[in-house]
């Protein structure tokens, strides 16, 4: 792919050929397909879309090196940007998550109990968290931003890390820990759906944080690389299993240290090893792991 950011003079068809995922953005801007050989500038003008805003979003979605914070949304484009964000929220909640849920429920049914039940609960809880997070943004952050963007930067309290973390955990669980009676084709199909959603949400997060937070490094959205690859093939020790179960049951590190008669630093070391070995970070994900492995 060319590393030159998109410009208004480029044909939209060429841009979409560069990155097909941009097709998903067109309905969010109210742009229909069937644009022939027209340029981005021409199409945006026809549909009343800010060319600068459209290019900004497209470049953020396509280029990891494109700085979202150095070329942010202009004040007069903020209402249009908020409409785009709302349209994105609706797409995630009304289309992508239900689509993934249908695949996951079918897979969970074939996995049987307790695996399927654990998987359904994990995803249902995740979907509720996403819905609550988007509702908070639309009810509190967006109206504040319209009145005073600088004030919205102070009240923006995101749950993006948790949302991205749990989606990553779901792929780890599906990849590594489901029963062998589930076909590889079904797992691969579901995982591709999750990967597509994760990439879309990642870019969505970069856009929101560039506008609604101060001094936030967009590289945070690419921090998902596991830092302990050396643990990848190691099994959990018995002590780590004990700690995992207590974490899954909701105990804090200090409580676990007291219960197991070990230091809190030792507990935290065990927790880091558990995260690295399982590839799972969230407590909800570790709970599913514990149930799938009959640890609780």
PDB file of C-alpha atoms in Angstrom:
ATOM      1  CA  UNK A   1       0.000   0.000   0.000  1.00  0.00           C
ATOM      2  CA  UNK A   2       1.198   3.507  -0.755  1.00  0.00           C
ATOM      3  CA  UNK A   3       2.268   5.436   2.329  1.00  0.00           C
ATOM      4  CA  UNK A   4       1.196   8.793   0.854  1.00  0.00           C
ATOM      5  CA  UNK A   5      -1.881  10.102   2.722  1.00  0.00           C
ATOM      6  CA  UNK A   6      -5.058  10.361   0.689  1.00  0.00           C
ATOM      7  CA  UNK A   7      -5.953  13.701  -0.893  1.00  0.00           C
ATOM      8  CA  UNK A   8      -9.089  15.317  -2.304  1.00  0.00           C
ATOM      9  CA  UNK A   9      -7.817  14.937  -5.873  1.00  0.00           C
ATOM     10  CA  UNK A  10      -7.655  11.147  -5.651  1.00  0.00           C
ATOM     11  CA  UNK A  11     -10.421   8.998  -7.096  1.00  0.00           C
ATOM     12  CA  UNK A  12     -12.491   7.422  -4.344  1.00  0.00           C
ATOM     13  CA  UNK A  13     -12.460   4.110  -6.207  1.00  0.00           C
ATOM     14  CA  UNK A  14      -8.642   4.103  -6.080  1.00  0.00           C
ATOM     15  CA  UNK A  15      -8.666   4.889  -2.364  1.00  0.00           C
ATOM     16  CA  UNK A  16     -11.073   2.024  -1.670  1.00  0.00           C
ATOM     17  CA  UNK A  17      -8.854  -0.288  -3.675  1.00  0.00           C
ATOM     18  CA  UNK A  18      -5.951   0.723  -1.415  1.00  0.00           C
ATOM     19  CA  UNK A  19      -7.911  -0.227   1.708  1.00  0.00           C
ATOM     20  CA  UNK A  20     -11.182  -2.091   1.332  1.00  0.00           C
ATOM     21  CA  UNK A  21     -12.056  -1.561   4.998  1.00  0.00           C
ATOM     22  CA  UNK A  22     -12.847   2.041   4.092  1.00  0.00           C
ATOM     23  CA  UNK A  23     -16.024   0.741   2.470  1.00  0.00           C
ATOM     24  CA  UNK A  24     -17.370   0.431   6.015  1.00  0.00           C
ATOM     25  CA  UNK A  25     -16.968   4.180   6.509  1.00  0.00           C
ATOM     26  CA  UNK A  26     -19.111   5.263   3.561  1.00  0.00           C
ATOM     27  CA  UNK A  27     -22.536   4.674   5.212  1.00  0.00           C
ATOM     28  CA  UNK A  28     -21.331   6.514   8.319  1.00  0.00           C
ATOM     29  CA  UNK A  29     -20.796   9.594   6.156  1.00  0.00           C
ATOM     30  CA  UNK A  30     -23.982   9.046   4.156  1.00  0.00           C
ATOM     31  CA  UNK A  31     -22.063   8.351   0.941  1.00  0.00           C
ATOM     32  CA  UNK A  32     -23.625   5.698  -1.329  1.00  0.00           C
ATOM     33  CA  UNK A  33     -21.661   3.495  -3.702  1.00  0.00           C
ATOM     34  CA  UNK A  34     -21.812   4.074  -7.448  1.00  0.00           C
ATOM     35  CA  UNK A  35     -19.440   7.043  -7.653  1.00  0.00           C
ATOM     36  CA  UNK A  36     -17.706   6.099 -10.900  1.00  0.00           C
ATOM     37  CA  UNK A  37     -14.464   7.952 -11.602  1.00  0.00           C
ATOM     38  CA  UNK A  38     -15.183  10.928  -9.350  1.00  0.00           C
ATOM     39  CA  UNK A  39     -12.617  12.292  -6.932  1.00  0.00           C
ATOM     40  CA  UNK A  40     -12.998  12.394  -3.173  1.00  0.00           C
ATOM     41  CA  UNK A  41     -13.487  16.155  -3.336  1.00  0.00           C
ATOM     42  CA  UNK A  42     -16.274  15.855  -5.906  1.00  0.00           C
ATOM     43  CA  UNK A  43     -18.125  13.123  -4.028  1.00  0.00           C
ATOM     44  CA  UNK A  44     -17.890  14.901  -0.681  1.00  0.00           C
ATOM     45  CA  UNK A  45     -19.231  18.098  -2.257  1.00  0.00           C
ATOM     46  CA  UNK A  46     -22.154  16.206  -3.811  1.00  0.00           C
ATOM     47  CA  UNK A  47     -23.192  14.689  -0.481  1.00  0.00           C
ATOM     48  CA  UNK A  48     -22.517  17.643   1.797  1.00  0.00           C
ATOM     49  CA  UNK A  49     -19.593  15.979   3.551  1.00  0.00           C
ATOM     50  CA  UNK A  50     -16.545  17.914   4.703  1.00  0.00           C
ATOM     51  CA  UNK A  51     -13.686  16.801   2.468  1.00  0.00           C
ATOM     52  CA  UNK A  52     -11.157  17.597   5.199  1.00  0.00           C
ATOM     53  CA  UNK A  53     -13.028  15.514   7.766  1.00  0.00           C
ATOM     54  CA  UNK A  54     -13.483  12.589   5.381  1.00  0.00           C
ATOM     55  CA  UNK A  55      -9.779  12.588   4.473  1.00  0.00           C
ATOM     56  CA  UNK A  56      -8.798  12.894   8.120  1.00  0.00           C
ATOM     57  CA  UNK A  57     -10.810   9.812   9.087  1.00  0.00           C
ATOM     58  CA  UNK A  58      -9.637   7.804   6.059  1.00  0.00           C
ATOM     59  CA  UNK A  59      -5.990   8.591   6.721  1.00  0.00           C
ATOM     60  CA  UNK A  60      -6.278   7.642  10.391  1.00  0.00           C
ATOM     61  CA  UNK A  61      -7.911   4.345   9.415  1.00  0.00           C
ATOM     62  CA  UNK A  62      -5.295   3.469   6.806  1.00  0.00           C
ATOM     63  CA  UNK A  63      -1.956   4.683   8.118  1.00  0.00           C
ATOM     64  CA  UNK A  64      -0.557   3.798  11.513  1.00  0.00           C
ATOM     65  CA  UNK A  65       1.996   6.558  11.090  1.00  0.00           C
ATOM     66  CA  UNK A  66      -0.600   9.245  10.391  1.00  0.00           C
ATOM     67  CA  UNK A  67      -0.744  11.558  13.401  1.00  0.00           C
ATOM     68  CA  UNK A  68      -4.349  11.986  14.449  1.00  0.00           C
ATOM     69  CA  UNK A  69      -3.452  14.560  17.085  1.00  0.00           C
ATOM     70  CA  UNK A  70      -1.334  16.829  14.846  1.00  0.00           C
ATOM     71  CA  UNK A  71      -4.169  17.370  12.350  1.00  0.00           C
ATOM     72  CA  UNK A  72      -7.309  17.159  14.415  1.00  0.00           C
ATOM     73  CA  UNK A  73     -10.943  18.096  13.752  1.00  0.00           C
ATOM     74  CA  UNK A  74     -11.658  21.797  13.246  1.00  0.00           C
ATOM     75  CA  UNK A  75     -14.211  23.417  15.553  1.00  0.00           C
ATOM     76  CA  UNK A  76     -16.736  24.015  12.767  1.00  0.00           C
ATOM     77  CA  UNK A  77     -16.493  20.331  11.760  1.00  0.00           C
ATOM     78  CA  UNK A  78     -17.168  19.016  15.257  1.00  0.00           C
ATOM     79  CA  UNK A  79     -20.956  18.480  14.792  1.00  0.00           C
ATOM     80  CA  UNK A  80     -20.296  16.448  11.624  1.00  0.00           C
ATOM     81  CA  UNK A  81     -17.573  14.488  13.413  1.00  0.00           C
ATOM     82  CA  UNK A  82     -19.966  13.661  16.257  1.00  0.00           C
ATOM     83  CA  UNK A  83     -22.557  12.465  13.736  1.00  0.00           C
ATOM     84  CA  UNK A  84     -19.897  10.200  12.262  1.00  0.00           C
ATOM     85  CA  UNK A  85     -19.039   8.819  15.715  1.00  0.00           C
ATOM     86  CA  UNK A  86     -22.706   8.139  16.482  1.00  0.00           C
ATOM     87  CA  UNK A  87     -23.105   6.356  13.151  1.00  0.00           C
ATOM     88  CA  UNK A  88     -20.062   4.252  14.031  1.00  0.00           C
ATOM     89  CA  UNK A  89     -21.558   3.382  17.412  1.00  0.00           C
ATOM     90  CA  UNK A  90     -24.794   2.273  15.761  1.00  0.00           C
ATOM     91  CA  UNK A  91     -22.859   0.149  13.289  1.00  0.00           C
ATOM     92  CA  UNK A  92     -20.989  -1.644  16.077  1.00  0.00           C
ATOM     93  CA  UNK A  93     -24.047  -2.198  18.267  1.00  0.00           C
ATOM     94  CA  UNK A  94     -26.706  -2.885  15.624  1.00  0.00           C
ATOM     95  CA  UNK A  95     -24.662  -4.774  13.026  1.00  0.00           C
ATOM     96  CA  UNK A  96     -21.217  -6.059  13.993  1.00  0.00           C
ATOM     97  CA  UNK A  97     -21.851  -7.252  17.548  1.00  0.00           C
ATOM     98  CA  UNK A  98     -25.125  -9.064  16.650  1.00  0.00           C
ATOM     99  CA  UNK A  99     -23.348 -10.639  13.661  1.00  0.00           C
ATOM    100  CA  UNK A 100     -20.550 -11.929  15.894  1.00  0.00           C
ATOM    101  CA  UNK A 101     -23.081 -13.033  18.514  1.00  0.00           C
ATOM    102  CA  UNK A 102     -24.866 -15.232  15.976  1.00  0.00           C
ATOM    103  CA  UNK A 103     -21.618 -16.977  15.055  1.00  0.00           C
ATOM    104  CA  UNK A 104     -20.535 -17.255  18.664  1.00  0.00           C
ATOM    105  CA  UNK A 105     -23.872 -18.645  19.865  1.00  0.00           C
ATOM    106  CA  UNK A 106     -23.745 -21.343  17.208  1.00  0.00           C
ATOM    107  CA  UNK A 107     -20.206 -22.214  18.227  1.00  0.00           C
ATOM    108  CA  UNK A 108     -21.144 -22.165  21.921  1.00  0.00           C
ATOM    109  CA  UNK A 109     -24.065 -24.514  21.282  1.00  0.00           C
ATOM    110  CA  UNK A 110     -21.740 -27.020  19.657  1.00  0.00           C
ATOM    111  CA  UNK A 111     -19.181 -26.638  22.449  1.00  0.00           C
ATOM    112  CA  UNK A 112     -21.802 -27.617  25.018  1.00  0.00           C
ATOM    113  CA  UNK A 113     -21.884 -26.869  28.733  1.00  0.00           C
ATOM    114  CA  UNK A 114     -19.995 -25.461  30.596  1.00  0.00           C
ATOM    115  CA  UNK A 115     -17.857 -24.127  27.746  1.00  0.00           C
ATOM    116  CA  UNK A 116     -20.702 -22.651  25.738  1.00  0.00           C
ATOM    117  CA  UNK A 117     -22.375 -21.046  28.747  1.00  0.00           C
ATOM    118  CA  UNK A 118     -19.108 -19.392  29.814  1.00  0.00           C
ATOM    119  CA  UNK A 119     -18.475 -18.103  26.308  1.00  0.00           C
ATOM    120  CA  UNK A 120     -21.992 -16.656  25.955  1.00  0.00           C
ATOM    121  CA  UNK A 121     -21.800 -14.896  29.310  1.00  0.00           C
ATOM    122  CA  UNK A 122     -18.397 -13.427  28.513  1.00  0.00           C
ATOM    123  CA  UNK A 123     -19.653 -11.999  25.213  1.00  0.00           C
ATOM    124  CA  UNK A 124     -22.977 -10.798  26.644  1.00  0.00           C
ATOM    125  CA  UNK A 125     -21.110  -8.941  29.394  1.00  0.00           C
ATOM    126  CA  UNK A 126     -18.714  -7.493  26.831  1.00  0.00           C
ATOM    127  CA  UNK A 127     -21.577  -6.293  24.611  1.00  0.00           C
ATOM    128  CA  UNK A 128     -23.258  -4.628  27.603  1.00  0.00           C
ATOM    129  CA  UNK A 129     -20.002  -2.877  28.517  1.00  0.00           C
ATOM    130  CA  UNK A 130     -19.622  -1.552  24.964  1.00  0.00           C
ATOM    131  CA  UNK A 131     -23.234  -0.329  24.910  1.00  0.00           C
ATOM    132  CA  UNK A 132     -22.822   1.424  28.271  1.00  0.00           C
ATOM    133  CA  UNK A 133     -19.574   3.036  27.156  1.00  0.00           C
ATOM    134  CA  UNK A 134     -21.052   4.388  23.933  1.00  0.00           C
ATOM    135  CA  UNK A 135     -24.155   5.604  25.775  1.00  0.00           C
ATOM    136  CA  UNK A 136     -21.961   7.514  28.234  1.00  0.00           C
ATOM    137  CA  UNK A 137     -20.089   9.183  25.386  1.00  0.00           C
ATOM    138  CA  UNK A 138     -23.261  10.172  23.540  1.00  0.00           C
ATOM    139  CA  UNK A 139     -25.115  11.382  26.635  1.00  0.00           C
ATOM    140  CA  UNK A 140     -22.253  13.209  28.363  1.00  0.00           C
ATOM    141  CA  UNK A 141     -19.103  13.683  26.280  1.00  0.00           C
ATOM    142  CA  UNK A 142     -20.646  14.689  22.951  1.00  0.00           C
ATOM    143  CA  UNK A 143     -23.053  17.347  24.319  1.00  0.00           C
ATOM    144  CA  UNK A 144     -20.229  18.803  26.412  1.00  0.00           C
ATOM    145  CA  UNK A 145     -17.954  18.917  23.376  1.00  0.00           C
ATOM    146  CA  UNK A 146     -20.514  20.898  21.371  1.00  0.00           C
ATOM    147  CA  UNK A 147     -20.626  23.535  24.123  1.00  0.00           C
ATOM    148  CA  UNK A 148     -16.932  23.578  25.030  1.00  0.00           C
ATOM    149  CA  UNK A 149     -14.413  21.191  23.482  1.00  0.00           C
ATOM    150  CA  UNK A 150     -11.746  22.078  26.056  1.00  0.00           C
ATOM    151  CA  UNK A 151     -14.121  21.084  28.863  1.00  0.00           C
ATOM    152  CA  UNK A 152     -14.915  17.768  27.174  1.00  0.00           C
ATOM    153  CA  UNK A 153     -11.202  16.957  27.243  1.00  0.00           C
ATOM    154  CA  UNK A 154     -11.333  17.156  31.033  1.00  0.00           C
ATOM    155  CA  UNK A 155     -14.381  14.927  31.499  1.00  0.00           C
ATOM    156  CA  UNK A 156     -13.543  12.298  28.886  1.00  0.00           C
ATOM    157  CA  UNK A 157     -13.197   9.099  30.874  1.00  0.00           C
ATOM    158  CA  UNK A 158     -12.921   6.233  28.437  1.00  0.00           C
ATOM    159  CA  UNK A 159     -13.211   2.495  28.898  1.00  0.00           C
ATOM    160  CA  UNK A 160     -11.399   1.832  25.642  1.00  0.00           C
ATOM    161  CA  UNK A 161      -8.603  -0.170  27.231  1.00  0.00           C
ATOM    162  CA  UNK A 162     -11.065  -2.582  28.828  1.00  0.00           C
ATOM    163  CA  UNK A 163     -13.101  -2.921  25.627  1.00  0.00           C
ATOM    164  CA  UNK A 164     -10.036  -3.681  23.501  1.00  0.00           C
ATOM    165  CA  UNK A 165      -8.535  -5.954  26.151  1.00  0.00           C
ATOM    166  CA  UNK A 166     -11.623  -8.136  26.415  1.00  0.00           C
ATOM    167  CA  UNK A 167     -11.941  -8.450  22.654  1.00  0.00           C
ATOM    168  CA  UNK A 168      -8.331  -9.619  22.558  1.00  0.00           C
ATOM    169  CA  UNK A 169      -9.073 -12.072  25.368  1.00  0.00           C
ATOM    170  CA  UNK A 170     -12.012 -13.475  23.416  1.00  0.00           C
ATOM    171  CA  UNK A 171      -9.763 -14.303  20.466  1.00  0.00           C
ATOM    172  CA  UNK A 172      -7.265 -15.972  22.808  1.00  0.00           C
ATOM    173  CA  UNK A 173     -10.010 -18.117  24.341  1.00  0.00           C
ATOM    174  CA  UNK A 174     -11.405 -19.106  20.945  1.00  0.00           C
ATOM    175  CA  UNK A 175      -7.972 -19.836  19.487  1.00  0.00           C
ATOM    176  CA  UNK A 176      -6.507 -21.777  22.356  1.00  0.00           C
ATOM    177  CA  UNK A 177      -9.043 -23.186  24.734  1.00  0.00           C
ATOM    178  CA  UNK A 178     -12.230 -24.367  23.017  1.00  0.00           C
ATOM    179  CA  UNK A 179     -13.000 -28.115  22.835  1.00  0.00           C
ATOM    180  CA  UNK A 180     -11.622 -30.011  19.853  1.00  0.00           C
ATOM    181  CA  UNK A 181     -15.085 -30.859  18.518  1.00  0.00           C
ATOM    182  CA  UNK A 182     -15.379 -27.320  17.093  1.00  0.00           C
ATOM    183  CA  UNK A 183     -14.259 -27.202  13.472  1.00  0.00           C
ATOM    184  CA  UNK A 184     -11.305 -25.022  12.500  1.00  0.00           C
ATOM    185  CA  UNK A 185     -13.398 -23.414   9.762  1.00  0.00           C
ATOM    186  CA  UNK A 186     -15.952 -22.138  12.279  1.00  0.00           C
ATOM    187  CA  UNK A 187     -13.258 -20.825  14.605  1.00  0.00           C
ATOM    188  CA  UNK A 188     -11.405 -19.077  11.769  1.00  0.00           C
ATOM    189  CA  UNK A 189     -14.593 -17.467  10.443  1.00  0.00           C
ATOM    190  CA  UNK A 190     -15.533 -16.116  13.867  1.00  0.00           C
ATOM    191  CA  UNK A 191     -11.999 -14.965  14.587  1.00  0.00           C
ATOM    192  CA  UNK A 192     -11.804 -13.009  11.331  1.00  0.00           C
ATOM    193  CA  UNK A 193     -15.025 -11.218  12.302  1.00  0.00           C
ATOM    194  CA  UNK A 194     -13.536 -10.337  15.688  1.00  0.00           C
ATOM    195  CA  UNK A 195     -10.263  -9.156  14.139  1.00  0.00           C
ATOM    196  CA  UNK A 196     -12.160  -6.878  11.759  1.00  0.00           C
ATOM    197  CA  UNK A 197     -14.146  -5.380  14.629  1.00  0.00           C
ATOM    198  CA  UNK A 198     -11.007  -4.979  16.761  1.00  0.00           C
ATOM    199  CA  UNK A 199      -9.185  -3.091  13.989  1.00  0.00           C
ATOM    200  CA  UNK A 200     -12.204  -0.860  13.401  1.00  0.00           C
ATOM    201  CA  UNK A 201     -12.576  -0.108  17.120  1.00  0.00           C
ATOM    202  CA  UNK A 202      -8.860   0.614  17.396  1.00  0.00           C
ATOM    203  CA  UNK A 203      -9.028   3.322  14.719  1.00  0.00           C
ATOM    204  CA  UNK A 204     -12.269   4.634  16.224  1.00  0.00           C
ATOM    205  CA  UNK A 205     -10.472   4.978  19.554  1.00  0.00           C
ATOM    206  CA  UNK A 206      -7.554   6.861  17.986  1.00  0.00           C
ATOM    207  CA  UNK A 207     -10.003   9.359  16.489  1.00  0.00           C
ATOM    208  CA  UNK A 208     -11.912   9.901  19.736  1.00  0.00           C
ATOM    209  CA  UNK A 209      -8.836  10.263  21.887  1.00  0.00           C
ATOM    210  CA  UNK A 210      -7.211  12.711  19.474  1.00  0.00           C
ATOM    211  CA  UNK A 211     -10.217  15.007  19.869  1.00  0.00           C
ATOM    212  CA  UNK A 212     -11.390  14.332  23.420  1.00  0.00           C
ATOM    213  CA  UNK A 213      -8.164  13.886  25.391  1.00  0.00           C
ATOM    214  CA  UNK A 214      -5.103  15.996  25.993  1.00  0.00           C
ATOM    215  CA  UNK A 215      -1.571  14.838  25.276  1.00  0.00           C
ATOM    216  CA  UNK A 216      -2.572  11.241  24.655  1.00  0.00           C
ATOM    217  CA  UNK A 217      -0.088   9.325  22.489  1.00  0.00           C
ATOM    218  CA  UNK A 218      -1.976   7.516  19.763  1.00  0.00           C
ATOM    219  CA  UNK A 219       0.591   4.720  19.995  1.00  0.00           C
ATOM    220  CA  UNK A 220      -1.398   3.484  23.007  1.00  0.00           C
ATOM    221  CA  UNK A 221      -3.794   1.969  20.516  1.00  0.00           C
ATOM    222  CA  UNK A 222      -1.018  -0.217  19.195  1.00  0.00           C
ATOM    223  CA  UNK A 223       0.324  -1.398  22.539  1.00  0.00           C
ATOM    224  CA  UNK A 224      -1.216  -4.824  22.314  1.00  0.00           C
ATOM    225  CA  UNK A 225       2.034  -6.676  21.603  1.00  0.00           C
ATOM    226  CA  UNK A 226       2.566  -9.273  24.309  1.00  0.00           C
ATOM    227  CA  UNK A 227       5.652  -8.515  26.364  1.00  0.00           C
ATOM    228  CA  UNK A 228       6.340 -12.034  27.614  1.00  0.00           C
ATOM    229  CA  UNK A 229       6.526 -14.237  24.550  1.00  0.00           C
ATOM    230  CA  UNK A 230       9.019 -16.436  26.326  1.00  0.00           C
ATOM    231  CA  UNK A 231       6.132 -17.809  28.424  1.00  0.00           C
ATOM    232  CA  UNK A 232       4.028 -18.775  25.418  1.00  0.00           C
ATOM    233  CA  UNK A 233       4.563 -22.535  25.656  1.00  0.00           C
ATOM    234  CA  UNK A 234       4.747 -22.815  29.436  1.00  0.00           C
ATOM    235  CA  UNK A 235       1.941 -24.304  31.507  1.00  0.00           C
ATOM    236  CA  UNK A 236       0.628 -22.608  34.624  1.00  0.00           C
ATOM    237  CA  UNK A 237       2.215 -23.756  37.854  1.00  0.00           C
ATOM    238  CA  UNK A 238      -0.020 -25.041  40.636  1.00  0.00           C
ATOM    239  CA  UNK A 239       0.509 -21.818  42.574  1.00  0.00           C
ATOM    240  CA  UNK A 240      -0.411 -19.764  39.515  1.00  0.00           C
ATOM    241  CA  UNK A 241      -3.584 -21.798  39.155  1.00  0.00           C
ATOM    242  CA  UNK A 242      -4.443 -21.016  42.778  1.00  0.00           C
ATOM    243  CA  UNK A 243      -3.885 -17.322  42.186  1.00  0.00           C
ATOM    244  CA  UNK A 244      -5.873 -17.403  38.936  1.00  0.00           C
ATOM    245  CA  UNK A 245      -8.899 -18.953  40.639  1.00  0.00           C
ATOM    246  CA  UNK A 246      -8.840 -16.350  43.405  1.00  0.00           C
ATOM    247  CA  UNK A 247      -8.516 -13.538  40.854  1.00  0.00           C
ATOM    248  CA  UNK A 248     -11.460 -14.986  38.928  1.00  0.00           C
ATOM    249  CA  UNK A 249     -13.474 -15.034  42.149  1.00  0.00           C
ATOM    250  CA  UNK A 250     -12.892 -11.316  42.569  1.00  0.00           C
ATOM    251  CA  UNK A 251     -10.236 -11.186  45.269  1.00  0.00           C
ATOM    252  CA  UNK A 252      -7.706  -8.341  45.274  1.00  0.00           C
ATOM    253  CA  UNK A 253      -3.948  -8.958  45.319  1.00  0.00           C
ATOM    254  CA  UNK A 254      -3.680  -8.042  49.019  1.00  0.00           C
ATOM    255  CA  UNK A 255      -6.445 -10.487  49.915  1.00  0.00           C
ATOM    256  CA  UNK A 256      -4.843 -13.230  47.833  1.00  0.00           C
ATOM    257  CA  UNK A 257      -1.495 -12.617  49.527  1.00  0.00           C
ATOM    258  CA  UNK A 258      -3.098 -13.010  52.958  1.00  0.00           C
ATOM    259  CA  UNK A 259      -5.019 -16.138  51.950  1.00  0.00           C
ATOM    260  CA  UNK A 260      -1.963 -17.867  50.462  1.00  0.00           C
ATOM    261  CA  UNK A 261       0.488 -16.496  53.042  1.00  0.00           C
ATOM    262  CA  UNK A 262       2.747 -14.933  50.420  1.00  0.00           C
ATOM    263  CA  UNK A 263       3.819 -11.353  49.702  1.00  0.00           C
ATOM    264  CA  UNK A 264       1.751  -9.051  47.510  1.00  0.00           C
ATOM    265  CA  UNK A 265       4.758  -8.649  45.186  1.00  0.00           C
ATOM    266  CA  UNK A 266       4.763 -12.421  44.704  1.00  0.00           C
ATOM    267  CA  UNK A 267       1.047 -12.351  43.906  1.00  0.00           C
ATOM    268  CA  UNK A 268       1.582  -9.606  41.332  1.00  0.00           C
ATOM    269  CA  UNK A 269       4.427 -11.594  39.755  1.00  0.00           C
ATOM    270  CA  UNK A 270       2.148 -14.626  39.510  1.00  0.00           C
ATOM    271  CA  UNK A 271      -0.553 -12.485  37.911  1.00  0.00           C
ATOM    272  CA  UNK A 272       1.867 -11.159  35.290  1.00  0.00           C
ATOM    273  CA  UNK A 273       2.975 -14.713  34.504  1.00  0.00           C
ATOM    274  CA  UNK A 274      -0.652 -15.842  34.241  1.00  0.00           C
ATOM    275  CA  UNK A 275      -1.446 -13.017  31.803  1.00  0.00           C
ATOM    276  CA  UNK A 276       1.622 -13.848  29.705  1.00  0.00           C
ATOM    277  CA  UNK A 277       1.118 -17.612  29.642  1.00  0.00           C
ATOM    278  CA  UNK A 278      -2.606 -17.571  28.899  1.00  0.00           C
ATOM    279  CA  UNK A 279      -2.573 -14.482  26.668  1.00  0.00           C
ATOM    280  CA  UNK A 280      -5.578 -13.242  28.683  1.00  0.00           C
ATOM    281  CA  UNK A 281      -5.579 -10.012  30.682  1.00  0.00           C
ATOM    282  CA  UNK A 282      -9.109  -9.233  31.843  1.00  0.00           C
ATOM    283  CA  UNK A 283     -10.620 -10.794  34.957  1.00  0.00           C
ATOM    284  CA  UNK A 284     -13.679 -11.784  32.924  1.00  0.00           C
ATOM    285  CA  UNK A 285     -11.463 -13.579  30.421  1.00  0.00           C
ATOM    286  CA  UNK A 286      -9.520 -15.352  33.164  1.00  0.00           C
ATOM    287  CA  UNK A 287     -12.814 -16.480  34.691  1.00  0.00           C
ATOM    288  CA  UNK A 288     -13.782 -18.123  31.410  1.00  0.00           C
ATOM    289  CA  UNK A 289     -10.326 -19.717  31.218  1.00  0.00           C
ATOM    290  CA  UNK A 290     -10.685 -21.119  34.738  1.00  0.00           C
ATOM    291  CA  UNK A 291     -14.102 -22.592  33.942  1.00  0.00           C
ATOM    292  CA  UNK A 292     -12.949 -24.086  30.643  1.00  0.00           C
ATOM    293  CA  UNK A 293     -10.085 -25.798  32.471  1.00  0.00           C
ATOM    294  CA  UNK A 294     -12.254 -27.018  35.363  1.00  0.00           C
ATOM    295  CA  UNK A 295     -10.343 -24.931  37.882  1.00  0.00           C
ATOM    296  CA  UNK A 296     -13.537 -23.622  39.476  1.00  0.00           C
TER     297      UNK A 296
END
